[in-house]
Tab-separated table of C-alpha atoms in Angstrom:
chain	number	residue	atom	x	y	z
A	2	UNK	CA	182.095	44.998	76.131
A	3	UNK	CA	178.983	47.256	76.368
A	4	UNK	CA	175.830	46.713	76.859
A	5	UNK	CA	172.538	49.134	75.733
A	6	UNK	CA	169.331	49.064	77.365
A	7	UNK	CA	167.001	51.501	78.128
A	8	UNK	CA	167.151	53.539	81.151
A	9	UNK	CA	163.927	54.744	82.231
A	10	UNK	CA	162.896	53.703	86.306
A	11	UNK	CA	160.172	51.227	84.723
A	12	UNK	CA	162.754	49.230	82.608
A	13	UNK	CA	164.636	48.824	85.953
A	14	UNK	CA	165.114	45.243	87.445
A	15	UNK	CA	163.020	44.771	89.745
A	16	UNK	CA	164.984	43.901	92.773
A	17	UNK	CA	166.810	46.776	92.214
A	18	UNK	CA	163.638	49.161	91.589
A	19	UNK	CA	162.256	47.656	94.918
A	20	UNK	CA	165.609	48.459	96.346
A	21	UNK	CA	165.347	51.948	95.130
A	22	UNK	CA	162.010	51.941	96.692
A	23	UNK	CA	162.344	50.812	99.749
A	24	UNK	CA	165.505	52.753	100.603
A	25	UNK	CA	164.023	56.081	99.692
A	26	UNK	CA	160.768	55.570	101.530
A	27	UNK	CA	162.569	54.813	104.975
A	28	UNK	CA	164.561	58.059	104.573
A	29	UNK	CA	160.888	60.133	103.451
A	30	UNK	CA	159.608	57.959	107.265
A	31	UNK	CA	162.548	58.986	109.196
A	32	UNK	CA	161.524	62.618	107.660
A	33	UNK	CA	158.271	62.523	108.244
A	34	UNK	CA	158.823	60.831	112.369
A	35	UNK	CA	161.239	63.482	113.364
A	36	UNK	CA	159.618	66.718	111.776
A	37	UNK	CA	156.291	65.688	113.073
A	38	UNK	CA	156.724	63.945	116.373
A	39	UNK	CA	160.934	65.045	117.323
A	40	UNK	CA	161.618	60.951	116.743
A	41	UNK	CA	164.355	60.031	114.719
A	42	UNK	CA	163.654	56.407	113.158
A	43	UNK	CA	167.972	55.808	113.153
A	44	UNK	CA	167.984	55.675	116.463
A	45	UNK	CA	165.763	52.039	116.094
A	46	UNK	CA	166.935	50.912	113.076
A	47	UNK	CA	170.330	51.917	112.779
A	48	UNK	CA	172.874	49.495	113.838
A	49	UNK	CA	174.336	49.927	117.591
A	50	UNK	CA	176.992	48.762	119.467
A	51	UNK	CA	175.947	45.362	120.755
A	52	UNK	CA	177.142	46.757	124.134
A	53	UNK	CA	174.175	49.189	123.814
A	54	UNK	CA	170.699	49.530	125.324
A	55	UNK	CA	169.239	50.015	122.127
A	56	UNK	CA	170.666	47.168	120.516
A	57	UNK	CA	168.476	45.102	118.377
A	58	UNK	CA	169.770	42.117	116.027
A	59	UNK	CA	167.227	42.941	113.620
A	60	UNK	CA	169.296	46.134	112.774
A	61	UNK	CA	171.702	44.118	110.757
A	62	UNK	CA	169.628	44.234	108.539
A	63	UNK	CA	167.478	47.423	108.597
A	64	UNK	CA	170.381	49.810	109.033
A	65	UNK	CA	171.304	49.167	105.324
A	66	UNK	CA	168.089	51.327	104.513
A	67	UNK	CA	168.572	54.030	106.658
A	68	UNK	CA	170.476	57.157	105.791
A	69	UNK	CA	171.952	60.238	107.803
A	70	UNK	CA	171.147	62.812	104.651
A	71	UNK	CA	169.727	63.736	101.771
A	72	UNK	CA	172.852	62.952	99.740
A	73	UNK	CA	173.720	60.709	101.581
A	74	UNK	CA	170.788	58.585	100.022
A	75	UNK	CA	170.987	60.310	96.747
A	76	UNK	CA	174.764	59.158	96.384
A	77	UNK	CA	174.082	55.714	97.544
A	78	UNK	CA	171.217	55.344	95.048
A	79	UNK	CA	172.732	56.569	92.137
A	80	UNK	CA	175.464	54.068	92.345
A	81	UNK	CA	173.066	51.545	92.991
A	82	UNK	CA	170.855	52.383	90.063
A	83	UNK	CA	173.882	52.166	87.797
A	84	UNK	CA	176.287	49.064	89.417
A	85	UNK	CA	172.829	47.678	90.009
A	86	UNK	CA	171.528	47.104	86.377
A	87	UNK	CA	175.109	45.877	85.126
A	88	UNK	CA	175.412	43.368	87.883
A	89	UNK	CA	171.877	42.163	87.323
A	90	UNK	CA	171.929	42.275	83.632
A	91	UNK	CA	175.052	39.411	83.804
A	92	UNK	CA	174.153	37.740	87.425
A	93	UNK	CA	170.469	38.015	87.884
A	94	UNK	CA	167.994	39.219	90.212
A	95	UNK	CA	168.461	36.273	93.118
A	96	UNK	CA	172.667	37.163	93.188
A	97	UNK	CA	172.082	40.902	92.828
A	98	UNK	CA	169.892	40.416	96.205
A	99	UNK	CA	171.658	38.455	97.273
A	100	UNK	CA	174.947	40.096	97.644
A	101	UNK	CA	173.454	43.455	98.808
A	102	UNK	CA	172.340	41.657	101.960
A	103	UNK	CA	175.803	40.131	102.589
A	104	UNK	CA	177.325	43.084	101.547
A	105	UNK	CA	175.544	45.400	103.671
A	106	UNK	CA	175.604	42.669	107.267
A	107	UNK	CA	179.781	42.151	105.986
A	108	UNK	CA	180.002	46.011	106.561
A	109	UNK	CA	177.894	46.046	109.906
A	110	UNK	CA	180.127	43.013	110.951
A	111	UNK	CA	183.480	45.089	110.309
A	112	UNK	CA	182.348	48.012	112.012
A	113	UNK	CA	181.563	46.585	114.907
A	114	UNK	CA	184.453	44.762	114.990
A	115	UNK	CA	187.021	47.656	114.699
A	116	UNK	CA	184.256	49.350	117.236
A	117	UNK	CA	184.497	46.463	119.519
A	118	UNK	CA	188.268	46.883	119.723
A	119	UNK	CA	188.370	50.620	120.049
A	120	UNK	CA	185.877	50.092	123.179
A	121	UNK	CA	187.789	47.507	124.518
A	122	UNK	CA	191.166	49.866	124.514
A	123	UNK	CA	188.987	52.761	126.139
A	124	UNK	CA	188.412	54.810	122.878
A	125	UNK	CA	185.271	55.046	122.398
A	126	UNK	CA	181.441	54.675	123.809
A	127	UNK	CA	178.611	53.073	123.098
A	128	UNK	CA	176.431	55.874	121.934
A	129	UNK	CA	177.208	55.383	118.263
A	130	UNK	CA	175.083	54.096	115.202
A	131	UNK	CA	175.985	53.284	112.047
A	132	UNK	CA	172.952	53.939	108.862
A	133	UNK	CA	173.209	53.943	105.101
A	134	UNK	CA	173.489	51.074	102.067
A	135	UNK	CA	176.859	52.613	101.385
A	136	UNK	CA	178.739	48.905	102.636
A	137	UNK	CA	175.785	47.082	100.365
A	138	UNK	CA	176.271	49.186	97.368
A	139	UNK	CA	180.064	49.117	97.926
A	140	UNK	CA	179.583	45.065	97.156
A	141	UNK	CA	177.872	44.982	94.201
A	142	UNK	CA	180.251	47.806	92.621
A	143	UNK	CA	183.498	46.239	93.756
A	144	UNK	CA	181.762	43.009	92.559
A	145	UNK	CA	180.736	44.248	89.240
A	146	UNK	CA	184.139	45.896	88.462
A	147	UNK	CA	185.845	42.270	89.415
A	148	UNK	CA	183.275	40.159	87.446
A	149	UNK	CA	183.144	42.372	84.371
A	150	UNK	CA	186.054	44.948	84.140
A	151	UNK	CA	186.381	45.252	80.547
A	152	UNK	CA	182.391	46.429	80.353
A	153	UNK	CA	182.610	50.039	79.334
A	154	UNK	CA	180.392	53.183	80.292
A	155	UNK	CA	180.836	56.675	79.079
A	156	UNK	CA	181.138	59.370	81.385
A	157	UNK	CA	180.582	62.713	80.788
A	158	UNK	CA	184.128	64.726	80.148
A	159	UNK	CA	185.826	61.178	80.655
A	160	UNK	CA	184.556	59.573	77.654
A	161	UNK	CA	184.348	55.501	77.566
A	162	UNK	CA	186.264	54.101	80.923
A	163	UNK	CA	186.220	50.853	81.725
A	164	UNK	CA	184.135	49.853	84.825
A	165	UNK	CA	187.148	48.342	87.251
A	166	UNK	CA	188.954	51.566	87.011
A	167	UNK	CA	185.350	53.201	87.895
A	168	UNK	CA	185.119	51.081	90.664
A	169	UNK	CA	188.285	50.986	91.885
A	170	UNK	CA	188.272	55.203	91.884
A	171	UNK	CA	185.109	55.269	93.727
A	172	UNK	CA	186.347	53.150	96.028
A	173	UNK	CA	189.210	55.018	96.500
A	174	UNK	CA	187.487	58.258	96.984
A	175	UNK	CA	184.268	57.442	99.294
A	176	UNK	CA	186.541	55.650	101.066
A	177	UNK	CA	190.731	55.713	101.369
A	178	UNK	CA	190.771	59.471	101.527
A	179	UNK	CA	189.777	61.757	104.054
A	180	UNK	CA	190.305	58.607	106.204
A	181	UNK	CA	189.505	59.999	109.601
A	182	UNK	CA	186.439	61.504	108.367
A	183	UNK	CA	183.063	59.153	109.243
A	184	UNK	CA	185.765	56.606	109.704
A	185	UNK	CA	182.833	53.996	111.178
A	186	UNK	CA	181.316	54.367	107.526
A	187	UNK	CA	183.955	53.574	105.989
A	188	UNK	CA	185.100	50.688	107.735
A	189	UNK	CA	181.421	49.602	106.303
A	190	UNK	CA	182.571	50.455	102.919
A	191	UNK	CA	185.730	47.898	103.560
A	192	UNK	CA	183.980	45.247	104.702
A	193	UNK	CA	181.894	45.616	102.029
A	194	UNK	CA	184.420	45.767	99.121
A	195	UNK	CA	185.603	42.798	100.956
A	196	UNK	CA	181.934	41.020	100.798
A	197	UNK	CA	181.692	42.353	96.976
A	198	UNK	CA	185.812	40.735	96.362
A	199	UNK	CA	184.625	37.473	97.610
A	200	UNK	CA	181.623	37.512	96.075
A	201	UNK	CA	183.176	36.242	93.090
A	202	UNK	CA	184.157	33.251	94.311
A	203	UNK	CA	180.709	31.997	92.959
A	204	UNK	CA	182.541	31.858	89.975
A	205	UNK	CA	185.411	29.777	90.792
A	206	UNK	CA	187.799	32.136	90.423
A	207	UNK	CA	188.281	33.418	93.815
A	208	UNK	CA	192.242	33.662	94.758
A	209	UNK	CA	191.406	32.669	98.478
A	210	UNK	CA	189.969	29.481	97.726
A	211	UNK	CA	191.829	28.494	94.356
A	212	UNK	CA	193.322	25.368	96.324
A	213	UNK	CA	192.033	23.122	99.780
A	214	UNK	CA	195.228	24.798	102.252
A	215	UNK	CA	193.950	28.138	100.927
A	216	UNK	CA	190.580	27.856	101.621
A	217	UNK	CA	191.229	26.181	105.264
A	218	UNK	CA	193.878	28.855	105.950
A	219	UNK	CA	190.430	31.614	104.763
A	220	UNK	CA	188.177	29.781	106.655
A	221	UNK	CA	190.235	29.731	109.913
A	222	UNK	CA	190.699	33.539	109.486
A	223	UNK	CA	187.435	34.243	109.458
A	224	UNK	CA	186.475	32.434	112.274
A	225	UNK	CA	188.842	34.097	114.463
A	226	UNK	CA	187.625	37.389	113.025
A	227	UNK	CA	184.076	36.473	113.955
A	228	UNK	CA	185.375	35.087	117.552
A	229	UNK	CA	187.172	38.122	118.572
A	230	UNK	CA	183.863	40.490	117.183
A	231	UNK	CA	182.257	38.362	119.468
A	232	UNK	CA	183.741	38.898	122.430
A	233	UNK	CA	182.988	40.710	125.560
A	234	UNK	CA	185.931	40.716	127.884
């Protein structure tokens, strides 16, 4: 299955042009604030320890469009141009949105989880913020490679590959190897692949809930996840 359409930035979507948009202006701010006036904006809206002074809830949200780098953001929105239109040409705007939100608070969820228990066994400080749309984009391209994994893309000196084994081999290299490099970020990226696996239970199709005793035994899981992130003992 492939699928043409043209590929200039105004025949984008437009959730995921005002994605785009929005991303790369907070990174030109965050430029502009700490040339200018020695503030850097990540230390506001990136996501902090809840243990932390700085810690807002707000920055569940806003640390998904904050970036540490230039390629940083440059990688992140190139995959999000490109799992962004195939997702959206199938799902739709509202899902696409959707599930970059959810994939992006399911990342800042598992970080702080694995943070919270590498604090709580004396490993680790406070003084540590996580930025970037990586967990977000991860989502929507685990998501797209589960929904539609016979679509097919040609890549330059690769010729036409299927997208789950593009997915799957991104995955794999932004964030299985070089594990114990920015190993915060990619717990982010795991939680969400996770978000972006699960997101196809929209569809009915989702292993975890295929019967009642699964979905209690998911549900249960998850709530003790959430419980022990929780905690502050």
């Amino acid at each position: 299955m492939n699928l043409y359409r043209t590929s200039g930035f105004s025949m984008l979507p437009e959730v995921v042009k005002n994605l785009l948009i929005i991303n790369v202006l907070a990174y030109l701010a965050r430029m502009v604030f700490l040339v200018n006036f020695e503030i850097d904006l990540n230390d506001y809206f990136g996501l902090h320890y809840w243990e932390a002074e700085k810690f807002r809830p707000y920055q569940f949200v806003t640390y998904m469009f904050m970036h540490g780098g230039l390629w940083h953001v440059v990688f992140n929105m190139y995959m999000l141009y490109w799992f962004g239109r195939i997702f959206n040409d199938f799902m739709g705007e509202k899902r696409l949105a959707g599930l970059y939100f959810l994939g992006g608070i399911a990342g800042g969820a598992a970080y702080l989880l694995v943070y919270n228990l590498l604090f709580l066994a004396g490993e680790t400080d406070v003084n540590v913020i996580l930025v970037g749309s990586s967990a977000a984009v991860m989502a929507i391209t685990i998501a797209a490679g589960l929904r539609f994994p016979d679509y097919t893309i040609n890549l330059m000196f690769f010729g036409t590959v299927r997208l789950k084994y593009v997915a799957l081999v991104i995955f794999i290299l932004s964030t299985v190897l070089d594990f114990s490099s920015n190993m915060g970020g990619k717990i982010a990226h795991i939680g969400g692949a996770a978000m972006g696996y699960f997101g196809k239970c929209t569809s009915g199709t989702c292993p975890l809930t295929a019967t009642p005793w699964r979905g209690a035994l998911y549900g249960a899981v998850m709530g003790a996840v959430f419980s022990l992130a929780l905690s502050k003992q």
